[in-house]
Amino acid sequence: MNENHAYIFDVEQPTSWVFDGTPTWIAGWFLSKTGAVFSDIRAVIAGRAYLGVFGLPHEHMEKCHRGRFGLPHA
């Protein structure tokens, strides 16, 4: 898990950053600690930005870190 004063997040997949050249799925969650609203998330790999699917429900992490489940989703 990674955290600073504004947000908390974790990359759940992949568990190792060693790749063999096949397509890779990157999955995790992201929560604002300040109530800021975000509209998208991107991963930058080798200088290229990839748009992520943002705002999917992650009930366990939302309840654990916010005390509630609901919008905006992790």
Short mmCIF file of N, CA and C in Angstrom, two decimals, residues 10-65:
data_model
loop_
_atom_site.label_atom_id
_atom_site.label_comp_id
_atom_site.label_asym_id
_atom_site.label_seq_id
_atom_site.Cartn_x
_atom_site.Cartn_y
_atom_site.Cartn_z
N ASP A 10 -3.13 1.16 -3.86
CA ASP A 10 -2.37 -0.07 -3.92
C ASP A 10 -2.52 -0.69 -5.30
N VAL A 11 -1.44 -1.21 -5.84
CA VAL A 11 -1.47 -1.99 -7.07
C VAL A 11 -1.54 -3.45 -6.63
N GLU A 12 -2.66 -4.10 -6.95
CA GLU A 12 -2.87 -5.49 -6.53
C GLU A 12 -2.34 -6.49 -7.56
N GLN A 13 -2.37 -6.11 -8.82
CA GLN A 13 -1.83 -6.95 -9.89
C GLN A 13 -1.06 -6.06 -10.84
N PRO A 14 0.06 -6.46 -11.33
CA PRO A 14 0.77 -7.70 -11.07
C PRO A 14 1.48 -7.65 -9.71
N THR A 15 1.80 -8.78 -9.19
CA THR A 15 2.51 -8.84 -7.91
C THR A 15 4.02 -8.72 -8.12
N SER A 16 4.47 -8.90 -9.34
CA SER A 16 5.89 -8.74 -9.69
C SER A 16 5.96 -7.89 -10.95
N TRP A 17 6.93 -6.99 -11.00
CA TRP A 17 7.08 -6.12 -12.16
C TRP A 17 8.13 -6.64 -13.12
N VAL A 18 8.14 -7.96 -13.30
CA VAL A 18 9.00 -8.61 -14.29
C VAL A 18 8.08 -9.17 -15.36
N PHE A 19 8.29 -8.79 -16.63
CA PHE A 19 7.36 -9.14 -17.70
C PHE A 19 8.06 -9.92 -18.80
N ASP A 20 7.29 -10.76 -19.49
CA ASP A 20 7.85 -11.58 -20.56
C ASP A 20 7.40 -11.12 -21.95
N GLY A 21 6.76 -9.97 -22.05
CA GLY A 21 6.35 -9.44 -23.34
C GLY A 21 4.90 -9.68 -23.70
N THR A 22 4.20 -10.51 -22.93
CA THR A 22 2.78 -10.73 -23.19
C THR A 22 1.97 -9.60 -22.55
N PRO A 23 0.75 -9.35 -23.04
CA PRO A 23 -0.08 -8.30 -22.45
C PRO A 23 -0.27 -8.51 -20.95
N THR A 24 -0.31 -7.42 -20.22
CA THR A 24 -0.40 -7.46 -18.76
C THR A 24 -1.55 -6.61 -18.27
N TRP A 25 -2.28 -7.11 -17.29
CA TRP A 25 -3.36 -6.37 -16.65
C TRP A 25 -2.81 -5.74 -15.37
N ILE A 26 -3.02 -4.46 -15.19
CA ILE A 26 -2.63 -3.78 -13.96
C ILE A 26 -3.92 -3.41 -13.24
N ALA A 27 -4.05 -3.84 -11.99
CA ALA A 27 -5.28 -3.59 -11.24
C ALA A 27 -4.94 -3.15 -9.82
N GLY A 28 -5.78 -2.30 -9.28
CA GLY A 28 -5.60 -1.83 -7.91
C GLY A 28 -6.72 -0.90 -7.53
N TRP A 29 -6.47 -0.08 -6.54
CA TRP A 29 -7.48 0.86 -6.07
C TRP A 29 -6.80 2.16 -5.63
N PHE A 30 -7.60 3.23 -5.55
CA PHE A 30 -7.11 4.57 -5.25
C PHE A 30 -8.22 5.31 -4.52
N LEU A 31 -7.91 5.93 -3.40
CA LEU A 31 -8.89 6.70 -2.64
C LEU A 31 -8.30 8.05 -2.23
N SER A 32 -9.08 9.10 -2.38
CA SER A 32 -8.67 10.42 -1.92
C SER A 32 -8.84 10.49 -0.41
N LYS A 33 -7.87 11.08 0.27
CA LYS A 33 -7.98 11.31 1.72
C LYS A 33 -8.49 12.69 2.03
N THR A 34 -8.59 13.56 1.02
CA THR A 34 -8.98 14.94 1.24
C THR A 34 -10.37 15.26 0.71
N GLY A 35 -11.02 14.28 0.09
CA GLY A 35 -12.33 14.53 -0.50
C GLY A 35 -12.25 15.06 -1.93
N ALA A 36 -11.04 15.14 -2.47
CA ALA A 36 -10.88 15.61 -3.86
C ALA A 36 -11.56 14.63 -4.80
N VAL A 37 -12.08 15.15 -5.90
CA VAL A 37 -12.75 14.33 -6.90
C VAL A 37 -11.82 14.17 -8.10
N PHE A 38 -11.60 12.94 -8.50
CA PHE A 38 -10.74 12.64 -9.64
C PHE A 38 -11.60 12.10 -10.77
N SER A 39 -11.20 12.37 -12.01
CA SER A 39 -12.00 11.94 -13.15
C SER A 39 -11.39 10.79 -13.93
N ASP A 40 -10.10 10.56 -13.78
CA ASP A 40 -9.47 9.43 -14.46
C ASP A 40 -8.16 9.07 -13.78
N ILE A 41 -7.60 7.97 -14.20
CA ILE A 41 -6.32 7.51 -13.68
C ILE A 41 -5.53 6.94 -14.85
N ARG A 42 -4.24 7.15 -14.83
CA ARG A 42 -3.39 6.69 -15.93
C ARG A 42 -2.14 6.03 -15.38
N ALA A 43 -1.65 5.07 -16.13
CA ALA A 43 -0.37 4.45 -15.83
C ALA A 43 0.60 4.89 -16.92
N VAL A 44 1.79 5.30 -16.53
CA VAL A 44 2.80 5.70 -17.51
C VAL A 44 3.89 4.63 -17.49
N ILE A 45 4.06 3.98 -18.62
CA ILE A 45 5.03 2.91 -18.76
C ILE A 45 5.92 3.23 -19.95
N ALA A 46 7.21 3.30 -19.70
CA ALA A 46 8.19 3.63 -20.74
C ALA A 46 7.81 4.90 -21.49
N GLY A 47 7.32 5.90 -20.75
CA GLY A 47 6.98 7.18 -21.34
C GLY A 47 5.64 7.24 -22.07
N ARG A 48 4.90 6.14 -22.08
CA ARG A 48 3.60 6.11 -22.75
C ARG A 48 2.48 6.03 -21.71
N ALA A 49 1.47 6.89 -21.83
CA ALA A 49 0.36 6.91 -20.87
C ALA A 49 -0.75 5.96 -21.32
N TYR A 50 -1.28 5.19 -20.37
CA TYR A 50 -2.39 4.27 -20.61
C TYR A 50 -3.53 4.68 -19.69
N LEU A 51 -4.70 4.95 -20.27
CA LEU A 51 -5.86 5.34 -19.50
C LEU A 51 -6.43 4.14 -18.78
N GLY A 52 -6.73 4.28 -17.50
CA GLY A 52 -7.28 3.20 -16.71
C GLY A 52 -8.79 3.27 -16.61
N VAL A 53 -9.40 2.19 -16.18
CA VAL A 53 -10.83 2.15 -15.88
C VAL A 53 -10.95 2.63 -14.44
N PHE A 54 -11.59 3.75 -14.24
CA PHE A 54 -11.61 4.42 -12.94
C PHE A 54 -13.02 4.40 -12.35
N GLY A 55 -13.11 4.25 -11.04
CA GLY A 55 -14.38 4.38 -10.35
C GLY A 55 -15.17 3.10 -10.20
N LEU A 56 -14.49 1.96 -10.27
CA LEU A 56 -15.18 0.69 -10.05
C LEU A 56 -15.29 0.42 -8.55
N PRO A 57 -16.38 -0.18 -8.10
CA PRO A 57 -16.54 -0.45 -6.68
C PRO A 57 -15.46 -1.38 -6.13
N HIS A 58 -14.98 -1.07 -4.96
CA HIS A 58 -14.03 -1.93 -4.23
C HIS A 58 -14.47 -1.86 -2.77
N GLU A 59 -15.55 -2.56 -2.47
CA GLU A 59 -16.25 -2.42 -1.19
C GLU A 59 -15.34 -2.58 0.03
N HIS A 60 -14.51 -3.61 0.05
CA HIS A 60 -13.67 -3.86 1.22
C HIS A 60 -12.73 -2.69 1.51
N MET A 61 -12.05 -2.18 0.49
CA MET A 61 -11.11 -1.08 0.70
C MET A 61 -11.82 0.21 1.04
N GLU A 62 -12.96 0.45 0.44
CA GLU A 62 -13.72 1.67 0.76
C GLU A 62 -14.16 1.65 2.22
N LYS A 63 -14.70 0.53 2.68
CA LYS A 63 -15.13 0.44 4.08
C LYS A 63 -13.95 0.51 5.03
N CYS A 64 -12.84 -0.12 4.66
CA CYS A 64 -11.66 -0.14 5.52
C CYS A 64 -11.07 1.26 5.69
N HIS A 65 -10.97 2.03 4.63
CA HIS A 65 -10.27 3.31 4.69
C HIS A 65 -11.17 4.54 4.80
#
